CSV table of C-alpha atoms and ligand atoms in Angstrom, one decimal:
chain,number,residue,atom,x,y,z
A,1,MET,CA,0.0,0.0,0.0
A,2,LYS,CA,1.2,3.5,-0.8
A,3,PRO,CA,2.0,5.6,2.2
A,4,ASN,CA,0.1,8.6,0.8
A,5,CYS,CA,-2.8,9.1,-1.6
A,6,ASN,CA,-1.7,10.1,-5.1
A,7,ASN,CA,-4.4,12.7,-5.5
A,8,CYS,CA,-4.9,14.4,-2.2
A,9,ASN,CA,-1.8,13.3,-0.4
A,10,GLU,CA,-3.9,11.9,2.5
A,11,LYS,CA,-1.7,9.9,4.8
A,12,LEU,CA,-2.7,6.2,4.3
A,13,SER,CA,0.1,4.5,6.2
A,14,ILE,CA,-1.7,5.0,9.5
A,15,TYR,CA,-4.6,2.7,8.5
A,16,ARG,CA,-3.7,-0.9,9.1
A,17,THR,CA,-6.0,-3.3,7.2
A,18,ASP,CA,-4.2,-6.4,8.5
A,19,ASP,CA,-5.9,-9.6,7.3
A,20,PHE,CA,-9.3,-8.1,6.5
A,21,GLY,CA,-8.4,-7.7,2.8
A,22,PRO,CA,-7.3,-11.3,2.3
A,23,TRP,CA,-10.3,-12.5,4.4
A,24,LEU,CA,-12.7,-10.5,2.3
A,25,THR,CA,-11.0,-11.8,-0.9
A,26,ILE,CA,-11.4,-15.5,0.3
A,27,ILE,CA,-15.2,-14.8,0.9
A,28,ILE,CA,-15.7,-13.2,-2.5
A,29,VAL,CA,-13.6,-15.6,-4.6
A,30,GLY,CA,-15.0,-18.6,-2.8
A,31,HIS,CA,-18.5,-17.6,-3.7
A,32,ILE,CA,-17.5,-17.2,-7.3
A,33,ILE,CA,-15.3,-20.2,-7.9
A,34,ILE,CA,-16.9,-22.9,-5.7
A,35,PRO,CA,-20.3,-22.7,-7.4
A,36,LEU,CA,-18.7,-22.8,-10.8
A,37,VAL,CA,-16.6,-25.9,-9.9
A,38,LEU,CA,-19.6,-27.7,-8.5
A,39,TYR,CA,-21.7,-26.8,-11.5
A,40,ILE,CA,-19.0,-28.1,-14.0
A,41,GLU,CA,-18.4,-31.2,-11.9
A,42,GLN,CA,-22.1,-32.1,-11.6
A,43,ASN,CA,-22.9,-31.4,-15.3
A,44,TYR,CA,-19.8,-32.4,-17.2
A,45,SER,CA,-17.5,-34.3,-14.8
A,46,PRO,CA,-14.2,-33.5,-16.5
A,47,GLN,CA,-11.0,-35.4,-15.6
A,48,LEU,CA,-9.4,-34.2,-12.3
A,49,TRP,CA,-6.2,-33.2,-14.1
A,50,LEU,CA,-8.2,-31.0,-16.4
A,51,GLN,CA,-10.0,-29.4,-13.5
A,52,ALA,CA,-6.7,-28.8,-11.7
A,53,ILE,CA,-5.0,-27.1,-14.6
A,54,THR,CA,-8.2,-25.1,-15.2
A,55,TRP,CA,-9.4,-24.0,-11.7
A,56,ILE,CA,-6.1,-23.4,-10.0
A,57,PRO,CA,-5.0,-20.6,-12.5
A,58,ILE,CA,-8.5,-19.2,-12.6
A,59,THR,CA,-8.6,-19.0,-8.9
A,60,ILE,CA,-5.1,-17.4,-8.6
A,61,LEU,CA,-6.0,-14.8,-11.2
A,62,THR,CA,-9.3,-14.1,-9.6
A,63,VAL,CA,-7.6,-13.6,-6.2
A,64,LEU,CA,-4.9,-11.3,-7.8
A,65,TYR,CA,-7.8,-9.2,-9.3
A,66,VAL,CA,-10.0,-9.1,-6.2
A,67,LEU,CA,-7.3,-8.6,-3.5
A,68,PRO,CA,-6.4,-5.0,-4.3
A,69,ILE,CA,-10.1,-4.1,-4.5
A,70,SER,CA,-10.7,-5.8,-1.1
A,71,LYS,CA,-7.8,-4.0,0.4
A,72,SER,CA,-9.1,-0.7,-1.0
A,73,ILE,CA,-12.6,-1.5,0.5
A,74,CYS,CA,-10.9,-2.1,3.9
A,75,LEU,CA,-8.9,1.1,3.7
A,76,ALA,CA,-12.0,3.1,2.7
A,77,ILE,CA,-14.0,1.7,5.7
A,78,LEU,CA,-11.1,2.5,8.1
A,79,TRP,CA,-10.7,6.0,6.5
A,80,SER,CA,-14.5,6.7,6.9
A,81,LEU,CA,-14.4,5.6,10.5
A,82,ARG,CA,-11.4,7.8,11.4
A,83,ASP,CA,-11.4,10.4,14.1
A,84,LYS,CA,-12.3,13.8,12.5
B,1,ZN,ZN1,-6.9,11.0,-1.9
């Protein structure tokens, strides 16, 4: 995370999001990937190796896409709850 906002120079390093971003990412990505995996398995039953080489990269890419958004959401919540 950048120590200061690029636009307004607000100090961001004082907000510690800790594990909330990764936790939120797991919740979001889990609710996207798991239903897809179950749907594909129940309707098409592809080979396990095919599922592994498909779902593992999709999951990793989805996590890499969602994690910065989750982290930003956490930071925005902490920023909105700050002492004014
Ligand atoms: Zn700003």
